[in-house]
PDB file of C-alpha atoms in Angstrom:
ATOM      1  CA  MET A   1      81.727  88.964 110.004  1.00 72.00           C
ATOM      2  CA  GLN A   2      84.089  88.377 112.899  1.00 76.00           C
ATOM      3  CA  ASN A   3      81.589  87.425 115.610  1.00 77.00           C
ATOM      4  CA  HIS A   4      84.165  87.648 118.399  1.00 73.00           C
ATOM      5  CA  LEU A   5      84.593  91.358 117.555  1.00 76.00           C
ATOM      6  CA  LEU A   6      80.960  92.426 117.803  1.00 76.00           C
ATOM      7  CA  PHE A   7      81.508  94.202 121.118  1.00 82.00           C
ATOM      8  CA  LEU A   8      84.856  95.937 120.707  1.00 87.00           C
ATOM      9  CA  PRO A   9      86.033  98.637 123.054  1.00 86.00           C
ATOM     10  CA  THR A  10      85.046 101.982 121.554  1.00 92.00           C
ATOM     11  CA  GLU A  11      87.694 103.814 123.581  1.00 94.00           C
ATOM     12  CA  LEU A  12      91.440 103.517 123.985  1.00 95.00           C
ATOM     13  CA  LYS A  13      92.988 105.400 126.905  1.00 95.00           C
ATOM     14  CA  THR A  14      96.621 106.407 127.038  1.00 96.00           C
ATOM     15  CA  PRO A  15      98.403 108.336 129.789  1.00 96.00           C
ATOM     16  CA  ARG A  16      97.593 111.690 128.109  1.00 97.00           C
ATOM     17  CA  LEU A  17      94.996 110.894 125.463  1.00 98.00           C
ATOM     18  CA  HIS A  18      91.558 109.498 124.959  1.00 96.00           C
ATOM     19  CA  LEU A  19      90.912 107.813 121.603  1.00 98.00           C
ATOM     20  CA  ARG A  20      87.235 107.167 121.033  1.00 97.00           C
ATOM     21  CA  ARG A  21      84.912 106.199 118.242  1.00 96.00           C
ATOM     22  CA  PHE A  22      83.524 109.254 116.489  1.00 97.00           C
ATOM     23  CA  ARG A  23      79.994 110.272 117.489  1.00 96.00           C
ATOM     24  CA  VAL A  24      77.008 111.407 115.469  1.00 97.00           C
ATOM     25  CA  GLY A  25      76.900 115.204 115.523  1.00 97.00           C
ATOM     26  CA  GLU A  26      80.671 115.791 115.461  1.00 97.00           C
ATOM     27  CA  GLY A  27      80.834 116.726 111.783  1.00 96.00           C
ATOM     28  CA  GLU A  28      81.272 120.428 112.408  1.00 97.00           C
ATOM     29  CA  ALA A  29      84.105 119.914 114.916  1.00 97.00           C
ATOM     30  CA  TYR A  30      85.863 117.504 112.545  1.00 96.00           C
ATOM     31  CA  PHE A  31      85.411 119.884 109.618  1.00 96.00           C
ATOM     32  CA  ASP A  32      86.912 122.726 111.684  1.00 96.00           C
ATOM     33  CA  LEU A  33      89.914 120.543 112.541  1.00 96.00           C
ATOM     34  CA  ILE A  34      90.482 119.800 108.865  1.00 95.00           C
ATOM     35  CA  GLN A  35      90.053 123.443 107.834  1.00 93.00           C
ATOM     36  CA  ASN A  36      92.570 124.529 110.471  1.00 93.00           C
ATOM     37  CA  ASN A  37      95.096 122.038 109.049  1.00 93.00           C
ATOM     38  CA  LYS A  38      94.452 122.280 105.279  1.00 87.00           C
ATOM     39  CA  GLU A  39      98.067 122.856 104.353  1.00 83.00           C
ATOM     40  CA  TYR A  40      99.260 120.047 106.608  1.00 81.00           C
ATOM     41  CA  LEU A  41      96.602 117.649 105.260  1.00 85.00           C
ATOM     42  CA  LYS A  42      97.388 118.171 101.576  1.00 78.00           C
ATOM     43  CA  ASP A  43      98.738 114.597 101.508  1.00 74.00           C
ATOM     44  CA  PHE A  44      95.355 113.212 102.662  1.00 78.00           C
ATOM     45  CA  PRO A  45      93.200 113.383  99.521  1.00 76.00           C
ATOM     46  CA  THR A  46      90.418 111.139 100.833  1.00 77.00           C
ATOM     47  CA  THR A  47      90.112 113.115 104.050  1.00 82.00           C
ATOM     48  CA  MET A  48      90.091 116.413 102.175  1.00 82.00           C
ATOM     49  CA  SER A  49      87.675 115.341  99.429  1.00 80.00           C
ATOM     50  CA  LYS A  50      85.144 113.839 101.847  1.00 84.00           C
ATOM     51  CA  ASN A  51      85.177 116.809 104.226  1.00 89.00           C
ATOM     52  CA  THR A  52      84.431 119.874 102.112  1.00 91.00           C
ATOM     53  CA  SER A  53      81.743 121.226 104.465  1.00 95.00           C
ATOM     54  CA  ALA A  54      80.423 120.575 107.965  1.00 96.00           C
ATOM     55  CA  GLU A  55      77.548 118.633 106.400  1.00 96.00           C
ATOM     56  CA  GLU A  56      79.910 116.449 104.370  1.00 96.00           C
ATOM     57  CA  SER A  57      82.034 115.858 107.471  1.00 96.00           C
ATOM     58  CA  GLU A  58      78.931 114.715 109.346  1.00 97.00           C
ATOM     59  CA  LYS A  59      78.191 112.227 106.544  1.00 96.00           C
ATOM     60  CA  TYR A  60      81.827 111.077 106.665  1.00 95.00           C
ATOM     61  CA  ILE A  61      81.637 110.501 110.425  1.00 96.00           C
ATOM     62  CA  GLN A  62      78.359 108.625 110.128  1.00 97.00           C
ATOM     63  CA  LYS A  63      79.921 106.441 107.429  1.00 96.00           C
ATOM     64  CA  CYS A  64      82.903 105.782 109.733  1.00 95.00           C
ATOM     65  CA  ILE A  65      80.489 104.674 112.464  1.00 96.00           C
ATOM     66  CA  ALA A  66      78.685 102.358 110.029  1.00 96.00           C
ATOM     67  CA  GLN A  67      82.006 100.925 108.822  1.00 96.00           C
ATOM     68  CA  TRP A  68      82.923 100.243 112.455  1.00 95.00           C
ATOM     69  CA  TYR A  69      79.845  98.033 112.861  1.00 93.00           C
ATOM     70  CA  LEU A  70      80.547  96.359 109.500  1.00 94.00           C
ATOM     71  CA  GLN A  71      84.122  95.670 110.696  1.00 95.00           C
ATOM     72  CA  GLU A  72      85.566  97.488 107.683  1.00 96.00           C
ATOM     73  CA  VAL A  73      87.223 100.509 109.316  1.00 96.00           C
ATOM     74  CA  TYR A  74      87.975 101.500 112.907  1.00 97.00           C
ATOM     75  CA  CYS A  75      88.229 105.276 113.113  1.00 96.00           C
ATOM     76  CA  TYR A  76      89.037 107.050 116.374  1.00 97.00           C
ATOM     77  CA  ALA A  77      88.861 110.698 117.331  1.00 98.00           C
ATOM     78  CA  ILE A  78      91.951 111.697 119.299  1.00 98.00           C
ATOM     79  CA  CYS A  79      91.246 113.927 122.321  1.00 98.00           C
ATOM     80  CA  GLU A  80      93.383 115.066 125.213  1.00 97.00           C
ATOM     81  CA  LYS A  81      92.411 113.348 128.451  1.00 95.00           C
ATOM     82  CA  GLY A  82      89.684 115.273 130.201  1.00 94.00           C
ATOM     83  CA  SER A  83      88.591 117.032 127.014  1.00 94.00           C
ATOM     84  CA  GLU A  84      86.154 116.191 124.246  1.00 92.00           C
ATOM     85  CA  GLU A  85      87.851 118.506 121.719  1.00 96.00           C
ATOM     86  CA  ILE A  86      88.945 116.486 118.694  1.00 97.00           C
ATOM     87  CA  ILE A  87      92.634 117.145 118.049  1.00 98.00           C
ATOM     88  CA  GLY A  88      93.322 114.333 115.599  1.00 97.00           C
ATOM     89  CA  MET A  89      92.259 111.083 114.008  1.00 96.00           C
ATOM     90  CA  MET A  90      93.553 107.501 114.035  1.00 97.00           C
ATOM     91  CA  ARG A  91      92.217 105.155 111.371  1.00 96.00           C
ATOM     92  CA  VAL A  92      92.577 101.377 110.929  1.00 98.00           C
ATOM     93  CA  PHE A  93      91.445 100.508 107.419  1.00 96.00           C
ATOM     94  CA  GLN A  94      92.126  98.362 104.333  1.00 96.00           C
ATOM     95  CA  ILE A  95      91.400  95.425 106.620  1.00 97.00           C
ATOM     96  CA  ASP A  96      92.022  91.984 105.161  1.00 96.00           C
ATOM     97  CA  TRP A  97      90.356  89.548 107.551  1.00 95.00           C
ATOM     98  CA  GLU A  98      91.731  86.513 105.663  1.00 94.00           C
ATOM     99  CA  PHE A  99      95.346  87.291 106.530  1.00 93.00           C
ATOM    100  CA  PRO A 100      94.494  89.356 108.790  1.00 96.00           C
ATOM    101  CA  ALA A 101      96.242  92.658 108.136  1.00 98.00           C
ATOM    102  CA  ALA A 102      95.384  96.358 108.099  1.00 98.00           C
ATOM    103  CA  GLU A 103      96.744  99.787 107.307  1.00 98.00           C
ATOM    104  CA  ILE A 104      96.923 102.620 109.815  1.00 98.00           C
ATOM    105  CA  ALA A 105      96.673 106.334 109.032  1.00 95.00           C
ATOM    106  CA  TYR A 106      96.716 109.242 111.435  1.00 95.00           C
ATOM    107  CA  PHE A 107      97.011 112.974 111.815  1.00 94.00           C
ATOM    108  CA  ILE A 108      97.022 115.465 114.635  1.00 96.00           C
ATOM    109  CA  ASP A 109      96.284 119.187 114.732  1.00 97.00           C
ATOM    110  CA  ALA A 110      99.488 121.062 113.863  1.00 94.00           C
ATOM    111  CA  LYS A 111      99.382 122.932 117.183  1.00 94.00           C
ATOM    112  CA  TYR A 112      99.760 119.577 119.013  1.00 96.00           C
ATOM    113  CA  LYS A 113     102.712 118.319 116.970  1.00 93.00           C
ATOM    114  CA  ARG A 114     106.042 117.453 118.581  1.00 92.00           C
ATOM    115  CA  ARG A 115     104.481 116.502 121.916  1.00 95.00           C
ATOM    116  CA  GLY A 116     104.660 112.741 121.346  1.00 96.00           C
ATOM    117  CA  TYR A 117     100.882 112.482 121.055  1.00 98.00           C
ATOM    118  CA  VAL A 118     100.909 110.656 117.715  1.00 97.00           C
ATOM    119  CA  SER A 119     103.414 108.071 118.964  1.00 97.00           C
ATOM    120  CA  GLU A 120     101.370 107.568 122.130  1.00 98.00           C
ATOM    121  CA  ALA A 121      98.128 107.156 120.171  1.00 98.00           C
ATOM    122  CA  LEU A 122      99.768 104.870 117.601  1.00 98.00           C
ATOM    123  CA  GLN A 123     101.298 102.601 120.259  1.00 97.00           C
ATOM    124  CA  HIS A 124      97.876 102.014 121.815  1.00 97.00           C
ATOM    125  CA  THR A 125      96.266 101.515 118.389  1.00 98.00           C
ATOM    126  CA  ILE A 126      98.925  98.917 117.559  1.00 98.00           C
ATOM    127  CA  LYS A 127      98.139  97.110 120.813  1.00 97.00           C
ATOM    128  CA  PHE A 128      94.423  97.186 119.937  1.00 96.00           C
ATOM    129  CA  CYS A 129      95.140  95.813 116.449  1.00 97.00           C
ATOM    130  CA  PHE A 130      97.317  92.919 117.601  1.00 97.00           C
ATOM    131  CA  ASP A 131      95.681  92.051 120.932  1.00 95.00           C
ATOM    132  CA  VAL A 132      92.011  92.662 120.149  1.00 94.00           C
ATOM    133  CA  LEU A 133      91.644  92.496 116.369  1.00 96.00           C
ATOM    134  CA  GLN A 134      94.251  89.702 116.226  1.00 95.00           C
ATOM    135  CA  MET A 135      96.060  91.155 113.211  1.00 97.00           C
ATOM    136  CA  ASN A 136      99.150  89.434 111.878  1.00 97.00           C
ATOM    137  CA  LYS A 137     100.537  92.518 110.165  1.00 98.00           C
ATOM    138  CA  LEU A 138     100.079  96.270 110.126  1.00 98.00           C
ATOM    139  CA  HIS A 139     101.402  98.720 107.611  1.00 97.00           C
ATOM    140  CA  LEU A 140     101.437 102.432 107.033  1.00 96.00           C
ATOM    141  CA  ARG A 141     102.518 104.744 104.261  1.00 94.00           C
ATOM    142  CA  THR A 142     104.137 108.171 104.474  1.00 92.00           C
ATOM    143  CA  ASN A 143     105.005 110.862 102.008  1.00 89.00           C
ATOM    144  CA  ILE A 144     108.707 110.481 101.239  1.00 91.00           C
ATOM    145  CA  GLU A 145     109.201 114.020 102.613  1.00 89.00           C
ATOM    146  CA  ASN A 146     107.282 113.453 105.861  1.00 89.00           C
ATOM    147  CA  LYS A 147     110.215 112.781 108.182  1.00 93.00           C
ATOM    148  CA  ALA A 148     108.100 113.286 111.312  1.00 92.00           C
ATOM    149  CA  SER A 149     105.673 110.489 110.392  1.00 93.00           C
ATOM    150  CA  GLN A 150     108.563 108.216 109.424  1.00 95.00           C
ATOM    151  CA  GLY A 151     110.099 108.869 112.840  1.00 95.00           C
ATOM    152  CA  VAL A 152     106.810 107.985 114.542  1.00 96.00           C
ATOM    153  CA  ALA A 153     106.592 104.754 112.556  1.00 97.00           C
ATOM    154  CA  LYS A 154     110.118 103.692 113.509  1.00 97.00           C
ATOM    155  CA  LYS A 155     109.659 104.718 117.158  1.00 96.00           C
ATOM    156  CA  CYS A 156     106.593 102.453 117.317  1.00 97.00           C
ATOM    157  CA  GLY A 157     108.418  99.431 115.881  1.00 97.00           C
ATOM    158  CA  PHE A 158     107.515  99.675 112.201  1.00 98.00           C
ATOM    159  CA  VAL A 159     110.235  98.601 109.778  1.00 97.00           C
ATOM    160  CA  PHE A 160     110.919 100.304 106.448  1.00 97.00           C
ATOM    161  CA  GLU A 161     109.757  97.990 103.655  1.00 97.00           C
ATOM    162  CA  GLY A 162     110.350 100.034 100.547  1.00 96.00           C
ATOM    163  CA  GLU A 163     109.933 103.117  98.440  1.00 94.00           C
ATOM    164  CA  HIS A 164     107.059 103.202  95.969  1.00 91.00           C
ATOM    165  CA  LYS A 165     107.500 105.634  93.079  1.00 91.00           C
ATOM    166  CA  GLN A 166     104.509 107.792  92.108  1.00 88.00           C
ATOM    167  CA  ASP A 167     102.247 105.523  94.135  1.00 79.00           C
ATOM    168  CA  TYR A 168      99.947 108.042  95.823  1.00 79.00           C
ATOM    169  CA  LYS A 169      97.837 110.914  94.494  1.00 79.00           C
ATOM    170  CA  VAL A 170      97.666 113.992  96.730  1.00 75.00           C
ATOM    171  CA  VAL A 171      94.945 116.665  96.826  1.00 72.00           C
ATOM    172  CA  SER A 172      96.557 118.648  93.980  1.00 77.00           C
ATOM    173  CA  GLY A 173      96.379 115.542  91.771  1.00 79.00           C
ATOM    174  CA  ALA A 174     100.153 115.096  91.706  1.00 82.00           C
ATOM    175  CA  LEU A 175     101.570 111.609  92.063  1.00 86.00           C
ATOM    176  CA  ILE A 176     104.124 111.386  94.848  1.00 84.00           C
ATOM    177  CA  ASP A 177     106.601 108.818  96.077  1.00 88.00           C
ATOM    178  CA  ILE A 178     105.749 107.117  99.342  1.00 91.00           C
ATOM    179  CA  LEU A 179     107.586 104.996 101.864  1.00 96.00           C
ATOM    180  CA  LYS A 180     105.937 101.867 103.193  1.00 97.00           C
ATOM    181  CA  PHE A 181     106.493 100.583 106.727  1.00 98.00           C
ATOM    182  CA  GLY A 182     105.320  97.297 108.224  1.00 98.00           C
ATOM    183  CA  LEU A 183     104.984  95.729 111.656  1.00 98.00           C
ATOM    184  CA  THR A 184     104.420  92.011 112.086  1.00 98.00           C
ATOM    185  CA  ARG A 185     102.963  90.205 115.062  1.00 96.00           C
ATOM    186  CA  THR A 186     106.342  88.507 115.608  1.00 95.00           C
ATOM    187  CA  VAL A 187     108.188  91.824 115.872  1.00 95.00           C
ATOM    188  CA  TYR A 188     105.382  93.313 118.021  1.00 95.00           C
ATOM    189  CA  THR A 189     105.638  90.495 120.595  1.00 93.00           C
ATOM    190  CA  GLN A 190     109.389  91.155 120.876  1.00 90.00           C
ATOM    191  CA  LEU A 191     109.037  94.910 121.521  1.00 81.00           C
TER     192      LEU A 191
END
């Protein structure tokens, strides 16, 4: 338990977005978001398998809230400023408090793509991870074909670290190649 992190900010505000901890009762809204983006989220097997109904999504959200308090995962709903509609998700997970390091995953509703929202949300999540959580390194993985996510990673300072062959299982069960990107505290302080 990281005692200095017991009272973390549950919201991150950007110029156009409001990232906030998920709330009990938002399962149906999160399920609808996933259903509206099924094709786009085919590379997110955990998200898809844990959100097969509004009830399952509610359980998933409640687990995310519990993991927040256990300092295992920090999961944010992405909303446009002035709205409570969930348009995406930002997740800090695979946290190794010994190093410390973490992985970041994200998605946004397809109708909000190409507006710079993911980059904006990721930049503020990176700041949270380095300045508040005191991480030494962050990493993220993308499908080798997901050029948009690779562009977001690079725009936010992540550096390509390698290609991993058949390293990730997608919803269909197929093994795909992924690209790994990393961002160290040293590079972050120079940005």
